[in-house]
Amino acid sequence: DAKTTQPTSMDCAEGRAANLPCNHSTISGNEYVYWYRQIHSQGPQYIIHGLKNNETNEMASLIITEDRKSSTLILPHATLRDTAVYYCIAVRGAGNMLTFGGGTRLMVKP
Amino acid sequence: KAGVTQTPRYLIKTRGQQVTLSCSPISGHRSVSWYQQTPGQGLQFLFEYFSETQRNKGNFPGRFSGRQFSNSRSEMNVSTLELGDSALYLCASRAGSATNEKLFFGSGTQLSVL
């Protein structure tokens, strides 16, 4: 699986969009980009995933660059409950054998 | 629908002991995978079971083992505990093995080895 690089931490004002970047410059053609988040004392929660096209669901939007070397997770209207560690991973195939790195600690402030 | 349930939530053991952790997947889910999460190493894949068969295994020593029952419930066992086994152990389930299926995680078992 391709290595991903994320900023260690980010702040966002409540109600504003949170844009979390992820670099995966060595991603191969059959690797998906997945995003999970983990709120303190809970297990990771799936957010969204994509291969080539941009994706949107009820939680977030995923923007993948045309060369697929980076992506951005967008939380359109961040709330205090979105404070968590966000993990970006590039996974081949079923996406089950996950390895998370350090992730981005997002702090949403009032 | 109930989520993934892991028991116990917290566990304290001493070096050399063994421990068994339990995971009940979401109803109808046939795949269960286990992960170890530590501050230093992040989250690492242990193994996956599907229909009672181990399908994938991560890079952990043989002291870590697991099994899955016919009702899809799974147990993970760690023998001869070491201090470094202190971690949050997470279980995740999914319905099948399709490429795009997402994982649903439980809240984990926090194991402390003294």
Short mmCIF file of N, CA, C and O in Angstrom, two decimals, chain A:
data_model
loop_
_atom_site.label_atom_id
_atom_site.label_comp_id
_atom_site.label_asym_id
_atom_site.label_seq_id
_atom_site.Cartn_x
_atom_site.Cartn_y
_atom_site.Cartn_z
N ASP A 1 0.84 -1.19 0.00
CA ASP A 1 0.00 0.00 0.00
C ASP A 1 0.88 1.25 0.00
O ASP A 1 1.94 1.27 0.60
N ALA A 2 0.42 2.26 -0.72
CA ALA A 2 1.19 3.50 -0.82
C ALA A 2 1.26 4.22 0.51
O ALA A 2 0.32 4.21 1.29
N LYS A 3 2.39 4.88 0.74
CA LYS A 3 2.55 5.69 1.96
C LYS A 3 1.77 6.99 1.78
O LYS A 3 1.72 7.55 0.68
N THR A 4 1.15 7.44 2.85
CA THR A 4 0.44 8.72 2.81
C THR A 4 1.06 9.68 3.82
O THR A 4 1.62 9.26 4.83
N THR A 5 0.98 10.95 3.50
CA THR A 5 1.52 11.99 4.38
C THR A 5 0.43 13.01 4.66
O THR A 5 -0.21 13.51 3.73
N GLN A 6 0.23 13.29 5.94
CA GLN A 6 -0.79 14.25 6.35
C GLN A 6 -0.19 15.23 7.36
O GLN A 6 0.74 14.88 8.10
N PRO A 7 -0.73 16.46 7.41
CA PRO A 7 -0.26 17.37 8.47
C PRO A 7 -0.63 16.80 9.83
O PRO A 7 -1.62 16.11 9.98
N THR A 8 0.19 17.10 10.82
CA THR A 8 -0.02 16.55 12.15
C THR A 8 -1.30 17.09 12.79
O THR A 8 -2.03 16.36 13.45
N SER A 9 -1.54 18.37 12.61
CA SER A 9 -2.71 18.96 13.25
C SER A 9 -3.24 20.13 12.44
O SER A 9 -2.51 20.74 11.65
N MET A 10 -4.53 20.41 12.63
CA MET A 10 -5.18 21.56 11.98
C MET A 10 -6.27 22.07 12.90
O MET A 10 -6.86 21.30 13.66
N ASP A 11 -6.53 23.36 12.77
CA ASP A 11 -7.66 23.97 13.48
C ASP A 11 -8.68 24.44 12.46
O ASP A 11 -8.34 24.77 11.33
N CYS A 12 -9.93 24.47 12.90
CA CYS A 12 -11.00 24.96 12.04
C CYS A 12 -12.05 25.62 12.91
O CYS A 12 -12.37 25.12 14.00
N ALA A 13 -12.62 26.73 12.43
CA ALA A 13 -13.69 27.40 13.17
C ALA A 13 -15.00 26.67 12.93
O ALA A 13 -15.29 26.21 11.82
N GLU A 14 -15.77 26.56 13.98
CA GLU A 14 -17.08 25.91 13.88
C GLU A 14 -17.93 26.59 12.80
O GLU A 14 -17.98 27.81 12.72
N GLY A 15 -18.56 25.77 11.95
CA GLY A 15 -19.40 26.30 10.89
C GLY A 15 -18.67 26.53 9.58
O GLY A 15 -19.30 26.68 8.53
N ARG A 16 -17.36 26.57 9.64
CA ARG A 16 -16.58 26.75 8.42
C ARG A 16 -16.23 25.39 7.82
O ARG A 16 -16.36 24.34 8.46
N ALA A 17 -15.77 25.41 6.58
CA ALA A 17 -15.35 24.17 5.93
C ALA A 17 -13.97 23.77 6.44
O ALA A 17 -13.09 24.62 6.59
N ALA A 18 -13.80 22.49 6.70
CA ALA A 18 -12.50 21.95 7.08
C ALA A 18 -11.94 21.21 5.86
O ALA A 18 -12.62 20.33 5.32
N ASN A 19 -10.75 21.60 5.44
CA ASN A 19 -10.12 20.97 4.28
C ASN A 19 -8.86 20.25 4.75
O ASN A 19 -7.89 20.88 5.14
N LEU A 20 -8.90 18.93 4.70
CA LEU A 20 -7.78 18.14 5.20
C LEU A 20 -7.03 17.53 4.02
O LEU A 20 -7.58 16.71 3.29
N PRO A 21 -5.75 17.90 3.85
CA PRO A 21 -4.99 17.39 2.70
C PRO A 21 -4.30 16.06 3.01
O PRO A 21 -4.02 15.75 4.17
N CYS A 22 -4.02 15.34 1.95
CA CYS A 22 -3.29 14.07 2.08
C CYS A 22 -2.45 13.90 0.83
O CYS A 22 -2.94 14.06 -0.28
N ASN A 23 -1.19 13.56 1.04
CA ASN A 23 -0.31 13.30 -0.09
C ASN A 23 -0.09 11.81 -0.22
O ASN A 23 0.24 11.13 0.76
N HIS A 24 -0.29 11.29 -1.40
CA HIS A 24 -0.04 9.85 -1.68
C HIS A 24 0.61 9.73 -3.03
O HIS A 24 0.06 9.13 -3.96
N SER A 25 1.81 10.29 -3.14
CA SER A 25 2.46 10.44 -4.44
C SER A 25 2.86 9.11 -5.09
O SER A 25 3.09 9.06 -6.30
N THR A 26 2.97 8.05 -4.28
CA THR A 26 3.38 6.75 -4.85
C THR A 26 2.20 5.82 -5.07
O THR A 26 2.38 4.62 -5.29
N ILE A 27 1.00 6.36 -5.06
CA ILE A 27 -0.20 5.52 -5.20
C ILE A 27 -0.19 4.83 -6.56
O ILE A 27 0.23 5.40 -7.57
N SER A 28 -0.63 3.58 -6.57
CA SER A 28 -0.70 2.85 -7.82
C SER A 28 -2.14 2.88 -8.35
O SER A 28 -3.07 3.26 -7.65
N GLY A 29 -2.28 2.44 -9.58
CA GLY A 29 -3.56 2.61 -10.26
C GLY A 29 -4.73 1.89 -9.64
O GLY A 29 -5.87 2.31 -9.82
N ASN A 30 -4.47 0.82 -8.91
CA ASN A 30 -5.57 0.04 -8.35
C ASN A 30 -5.76 0.29 -6.85
O ASN A 30 -6.44 -0.48 -6.18
N GLU A 31 -5.14 1.32 -6.34
CA GLU A 31 -5.28 1.64 -4.91
C GLU A 31 -6.33 2.71 -4.70
O GLU A 31 -6.34 3.73 -5.37
N TYR A 32 -7.21 2.44 -3.76
CA TYR A 32 -8.24 3.39 -3.38
C TYR A 32 -7.72 4.32 -2.29
O TYR A 32 -6.90 3.92 -1.46
N VAL A 33 -8.26 5.50 -2.24
CA VAL A 33 -8.01 6.43 -1.13
C VAL A 33 -9.20 6.34 -0.19
O VAL A 33 -10.34 6.57 -0.57
N TYR A 34 -8.90 5.98 1.05
CA TYR A 34 -9.93 5.88 2.08
C TYR A 34 -9.67 6.93 3.16
O TYR A 34 -8.51 7.23 3.48
N TRP A 35 -10.73 7.44 3.73
CA TRP A 35 -10.63 8.31 4.89
C TRP A 35 -11.45 7.73 6.03
O TRP A 35 -12.61 7.36 5.85
N TYR A 36 -10.82 7.68 7.19
CA TYR A 36 -11.48 7.30 8.43
C TYR A 36 -11.19 8.38 9.46
O TYR A 36 -10.21 9.13 9.33
N ARG A 37 -11.99 8.43 10.49
CA ARG A 37 -11.67 9.32 11.60
C ARG A 37 -11.86 8.57 12.91
O ARG A 37 -12.61 7.60 12.98
N GLN A 38 -11.19 9.05 13.94
CA GLN A 38 -11.27 8.41 15.23
C GLN A 38 -11.42 9.48 16.29
O GLN A 38 -10.55 10.32 16.49
N ILE A 39 -12.56 9.41 16.94
CA ILE A 39 -12.84 10.30 18.06
C ILE A 39 -12.32 9.60 19.31
O ILE A 39 -12.39 8.38 19.42
N HIS A 40 -11.83 10.39 20.23
CA HIS A 40 -11.18 9.84 21.42
C HIS A 40 -12.00 8.73 22.06
O HIS A 40 -13.20 8.85 22.25
N SER A 41 -11.30 7.62 22.36
CA SER A 41 -11.90 6.48 23.07
C SER A 41 -12.90 5.69 22.23
O SER A 41 -13.64 4.88 22.77
N GLN A 42 -12.93 5.95 20.94
CA GLN A 42 -13.82 5.17 20.08
C GLN A 42 -13.01 4.51 18.97
O GLN A 42 -11.86 4.86 18.72
N GLY A 43 -13.61 3.55 18.30
CA GLY A 43 -12.98 2.94 17.14
C GLY A 43 -13.07 3.86 15.94
O GLY A 43 -13.88 4.77 15.90
N PRO A 44 -12.21 3.64 14.93
CA PRO A 44 -12.28 4.46 13.72
C PRO A 44 -13.64 4.36 13.04
O PRO A 44 -14.31 3.33 13.11
N GLN A 45 -14.02 5.45 12.40
CA GLN A 45 -15.28 5.53 11.70
C GLN A 45 -15.01 5.83 10.24
O GLN A 45 -14.29 6.77 9.90
N TYR A 46 -15.59 5.05 9.35
CA TYR A 46 -15.44 5.27 7.91
C TYR A 46 -16.08 6.60 7.53
O TYR A 46 -17.16 6.94 8.01
N ILE A 47 -15.39 7.35 6.66
CA ILE A 47 -15.97 8.60 6.17
C ILE A 47 -16.32 8.48 4.70
O ILE A 47 -17.47 8.66 4.29
N ILE A 48 -15.32 8.17 3.86
CA ILE A 48 -15.53 8.19 2.42
C ILE A 48 -14.35 7.51 1.75
O ILE A 48 -13.28 7.36 2.37
N HIS A 49 -14.51 7.08 0.52
CA HIS A 49 -13.39 6.58 -0.24
C HIS A 49 -13.61 6.83 -1.73
O HIS A 49 -14.74 7.09 -2.17
N GLY A 50 -12.51 6.77 -2.49
CA GLY A 50 -12.61 6.99 -3.93
C GLY A 50 -11.41 6.41 -4.65
O GLY A 50 -10.38 6.13 -4.04
N LEU A 51 -11.57 6.27 -5.94
CA LEU A 51 -10.48 5.76 -6.78
C LEU A 51 -9.90 6.86 -7.66
O LEU A 51 -8.73 7.19 -7.57
N LYS A 52 -10.73 7.41 -8.51
CA LYS A 52 -10.27 8.47 -9.41
C LYS A 52 -11.16 9.71 -9.35
O LYS A 52 -10.69 10.83 -9.37
N ASN A 53 -12.47 9.45 -9.28
CA ASN A 53 -13.41 10.56 -9.33
C ASN A 53 -13.63 11.17 -7.96
O ASN A 53 -13.42 10.52 -6.94
N ASN A 54 -14.05 12.41 -7.95
CA ASN A 54 -14.44 13.04 -6.70
C ASN A 54 -15.70 12.37 -6.17
O ASN A 54 -16.54 11.91 -6.95
N GLU A 55 -15.81 12.29 -4.86
CA GLU A 55 -16.93 11.62 -4.24
C GLU A 55 -17.54 12.51 -3.17
O GLU A 55 -16.85 13.32 -2.55
N THR A 56 -18.84 12.34 -2.97
CA THR A 56 -19.55 13.09 -1.92
C THR A 56 -20.55 12.17 -1.26
O THR A 56 -21.20 11.37 -1.93
N ASN A 57 -20.63 12.26 0.05
CA ASN A 57 -21.70 11.56 0.77
C ASN A 57 -22.23 12.48 1.86
O ASN A 57 -21.90 13.68 1.87
N GLU A 58 -23.03 11.94 2.74
CA GLU A 58 -23.67 12.79 3.74
C GLU A 58 -22.68 13.35 4.76
O GLU A 58 -23.00 14.30 5.47
N MET A 59 -21.50 12.79 4.83
CA MET A 59 -20.53 13.26 5.81
C MET A 59 -19.53 14.25 5.22
O MET A 59 -19.13 15.21 5.89
N ALA A 60 -19.08 13.97 3.99
CA ALA A 60 -17.95 14.75 3.49
C ALA A 60 -17.86 14.65 1.97
O ALA A 60 -18.60 13.90 1.34
N SER A 61 -16.90 15.40 1.43
CA SER A 61 -16.54 15.30 0.01
C SER A 61 -15.07 14.94 -0.08
O SER A 61 -14.27 15.35 0.77
N LEU A 62 -14.75 14.17 -1.10
CA LEU A 62 -13.37 13.78 -1.35
C LEU A 62 -12.97 14.29 -2.73
O LEU A 62 -13.62 13.93 -3.72
N ILE A 63 -11.92 15.09 -2.76
CA ILE A 63 -11.41 15.61 -4.02
C ILE A 63 -10.06 14.95 -4.28
O ILE A 63 -9.14 15.08 -3.46
N ILE A 64 -9.96 14.24 -5.40
CA ILE A 64 -8.71 13.57 -5.78
C ILE A 64 -8.14 14.28 -6.99
O ILE A 64 -8.86 14.49 -7.97
N THR A 65 -6.87 14.63 -6.93
CA THR A 65 -6.27 15.32 -8.07
C THR A 65 -6.21 14.40 -9.28
O THR A 65 -6.25 13.17 -9.14
N GLU A 66 -6.08 15.01 -10.44
CA GLU A 66 -6.12 14.23 -11.67
C GLU A 66 -4.99 13.20 -11.74
O GLU A 66 -5.18 12.09 -12.23
N ASP A 67 -3.82 13.56 -11.20
CA ASP A 67 -2.71 12.60 -11.22
C ASP A 67 -2.78 11.62 -10.03
O ASP A 67 -1.91 10.76 -9.90
N ARG A 68 -3.77 11.79 -9.19
CA ARG A 68 -4.03 10.93 -8.02
C ARG A 68 -2.93 10.97 -6.98
O ARG A 68 -2.89 10.14 -6.08
N LYS A 69 -2.06 11.92 -7.03
CA LYS A 69 -0.96 11.96 -6.07
C LYS A 69 -1.36 12.64 -4.77
O LYS A 69 -0.59 12.62 -3.80
N SER A 70 -2.49 13.27 -4.73
CA SER A 70 -2.95 13.87 -3.49
C SER A 70 -4.47 13.96 -3.49
O SER A 70 -5.12 13.81 -4.53
N SER A 71 -5.01 14.17 -2.30
CA SER A 71 -6.45 14.31 -2.17
C SER A 71 -6.76 15.25 -1.01
O SER A 71 -5.90 15.55 -0.18
N THR A 72 -8.00 15.71 -0.98
CA THR A 72 -8.45 16.58 0.10
C THR A 72 -9.81 16.11 0.58
O THR A 72 -10.71 15.88 -0.23
N LEU A 73 -9.92 15.96 1.88
CA LEU A 73 -11.21 15.66 2.49
C LEU A 73 -11.83 16.98 2.92
O LEU A 73 -11.18 17.78 3.58
N ILE A 74 -13.08 17.18 2.55
CA ILE A 74 -13.76 18.43 2.91
C ILE A 74 -14.96 18.12 3.79
O ILE A 74 -15.86 17.36 3.41
N LEU A 75 -14.95 18.70 5.00
CA LEU A 75 -16.13 18.69 5.86
C LEU A 75 -16.78 20.05 5.66
O LEU A 75 -16.23 21.06 6.10
N PRO A 76 -17.91 20.12 5.02
CA PRO A 76 -18.43 21.41 4.56
C PRO A 76 -18.79 22.40 5.66
O PRO A 76 -18.56 23.60 5.50
N HIS A 77 -19.32 21.93 6.76
CA HIS A 77 -19.70 22.81 7.87
C HIS A 77 -19.28 22.12 9.17
O HIS A 77 -20.05 21.40 9.78
N ALA A 78 -18.04 22.34 9.55
CA ALA A 78 -17.49 21.61 10.70
C ALA A 78 -18.23 21.97 11.99
O ALA A 78 -18.58 23.13 12.23
N THR A 79 -18.46 20.95 12.81
CA THR A 79 -19.04 21.14 14.14
C THR A 79 -18.05 20.67 15.18
O THR A 79 -17.06 20.00 14.87
N LEU A 80 -18.33 20.99 16.43
CA LEU A 80 -17.43 20.59 17.51
C LEU A 80 -17.28 19.07 17.55
O LEU A 80 -16.23 18.54 17.93
N ARG A 81 -18.32 18.36 17.14
CA ARG A 81 -18.27 16.90 17.17
C ARG A 81 -17.37 16.32 16.08
O ARG A 81 -17.11 15.12 16.06
N ASP A 82 -16.91 17.17 15.17
CA ASP A 82 -15.97 16.71 14.15
C ASP A 82 -14.53 16.73 14.65
O ASP A 82 -13.62 16.32 13.92
N THR A 83 -14.30 17.19 15.86
CA THR A 83 -12.96 17.14 16.45
C THR A 83 -12.55 15.68 16.60
O THR A 83 -13.22 14.90 17.27
N ALA A 84 -11.46 15.31 15.94
CA ALA A 84 -11.04 13.91 15.87
C ALA A 84 -9.69 13.82 15.16
O ALA A 84 -9.18 14.82 14.65
N VAL A 85 -9.15 12.61 15.11
CA VAL A 85 -7.97 12.35 14.28
C VAL A 85 -8.47 11.75 12.97
O VAL A 85 -9.24 10.79 12.98
N TYR A 86 -8.04 12.33 11.87
CA TYR A 86 -8.47 11.91 10.55
C TYR A 86 -7.33 11.17 9.84
O TYR A 86 -6.22 11.68 9.74
N TYR A 87 -7.65 9.99 9.37
CA TYR A 87 -6.64 9.16 8.72
C TYR A 87 -6.95 9.01 7.23
O TYR A 87 -8.07 8.68 6.84
N CYS A 88 -5.93 9.23 6.44
CA CYS A 88 -6.00 9.01 4.99
C CYS A 88 -5.14 7.80 4.68
O CYS A 88 -3.98 7.73 5.13
N ILE A 89 -5.67 6.83 3.95
CA ILE A 89 -4.89 5.67 3.60
C ILE A 89 -5.13 5.31 2.14
O ILE A 89 -6.19 5.58 1.59
N ALA A 90 -4.11 4.73 1.54
CA ALA A 90 -4.23 4.25 0.16
C ALA A 90 -4.13 2.73 0.22
O ALA A 90 -3.12 2.19 0.67
N VAL A 91 -5.19 2.08 -0.20
CA VAL A 91 -5.29 0.63 0.00
C VAL A 91 -5.66 -0.06 -1.29
O VAL A 91 -6.58 0.36 -1.99
N ARG A 92 -4.97 -1.15 -1.57
CA ARG A 92 -5.28 -1.93 -2.76
C ARG A 92 -6.40 -2.91 -2.45
O ARG A 92 -6.47 -3.45 -1.36
N GLY A 93 -7.24 -3.16 -3.41
CA GLY A 93 -8.23 -4.22 -3.28
C GLY A 93 -9.28 -3.95 -2.23
O GLY A 93 -9.87 -2.89 -2.19
N ALA A 94 -9.48 -4.92 -1.37
CA ALA A 94 -10.64 -4.90 -0.49
C ALA A 94 -10.57 -3.85 0.60
O ALA A 94 -11.58 -3.58 1.24
N GLY A 95 -9.44 -3.30 0.84
CA GLY A 95 -9.39 -2.25 1.85
C GLY A 95 -9.60 -2.76 3.25
O GLY A 95 -10.07 -2.03 4.12
N ASN A 96 -9.24 -4.00 3.49
CA ASN A 96 -9.46 -4.56 4.81
C ASN A 96 -8.20 -4.59 5.66
O ASN A 96 -8.26 -4.44 6.86
N MET A 97 -7.07 -4.75 5.03
CA MET A 97 -5.82 -4.88 5.78
C MET A 97 -5.22 -3.50 5.97
O MET A 97 -4.28 -3.11 5.33
N LEU A 98 -5.83 -2.75 6.88
CA LEU A 98 -5.48 -1.35 7.03
C LEU A 98 -4.29 -1.13 7.94
O LEU A 98 -4.09 -1.85 8.90
N THR A 99 -3.51 -0.13 7.61
CA THR A 99 -2.47 0.36 8.50
C THR A 99 -2.61 1.88 8.52
O THR A 99 -2.51 2.52 7.48
N PHE A 100 -2.87 2.41 9.69
CA PHE A 100 -3.00 3.86 9.83
C PHE A 100 -1.69 4.43 10.36
O PHE A 100 -1.08 3.87 11.26
N GLY A 101 -1.32 5.57 9.82
CA GLY A 101 -0.19 6.31 10.36
C GLY A 101 -0.65 7.27 11.44
O GLY A 101 -1.58 6.97 12.17
N GLY A 102 -0.03 8.43 11.49
CA GLY A 102 -0.33 9.38 12.56
C GLY A 102 -1.62 10.16 12.35
O GLY A 102 -2.25 10.59 13.30
N GLY A 103 -2.03 10.36 11.12
CA GLY A 103 -3.24 11.11 10.84
C GLY A 103 -3.12 12.59 11.14
O GLY A 103 -2.06 13.10 11.55
N THR A 104 -4.21 13.31 10.91
CA THR A 104 -4.31 14.75 11.22
C THR A 104 -5.27 14.94 12.37
O THR A 104 -6.42 14.51 12.31
N ARG A 105 -4.78 15.59 13.41
CA ARG A 105 -5.65 15.90 14.55
C ARG A 105 -6.37 17.21 14.24
O ARG A 105 -5.76 18.28 14.23
N LEU A 106 -7.67 17.11 13.96
CA LEU A 106 -8.48 18.30 13.65
C LEU A 106 -9.15 18.79 14.91
O LEU A 106 -9.86 18.04 15.59
N MET A 107 -8.93 20.05 15.21
CA MET A 107 -9.59 20.68 16.36
C MET A 107 -10.57 21.72 15.82
O MET A 107 -10.17 22.67 15.15
N VAL A 108 -11.85 21.50 16.06
CA VAL A 108 -12.87 22.47 15.66
C VAL A 108 -13.15 23.36 16.87
O VAL A 108 -13.50 22.86 17.94
N LYS A 109 -13.00 24.66 16.66
CA LYS A 109 -13.12 25.60 17.78
C LYS A 109 -14.36 26.47 17.62
O LYS A 109 -14.71 26.85 16.51
N PRO A 110 -15.00 26.82 18.76
CA PRO A 110 -16.21 27.64 18.69
C PRO A 110 -15.89 29.04 18.17
O PRO A 110 -14.78 29.53 18.28
#
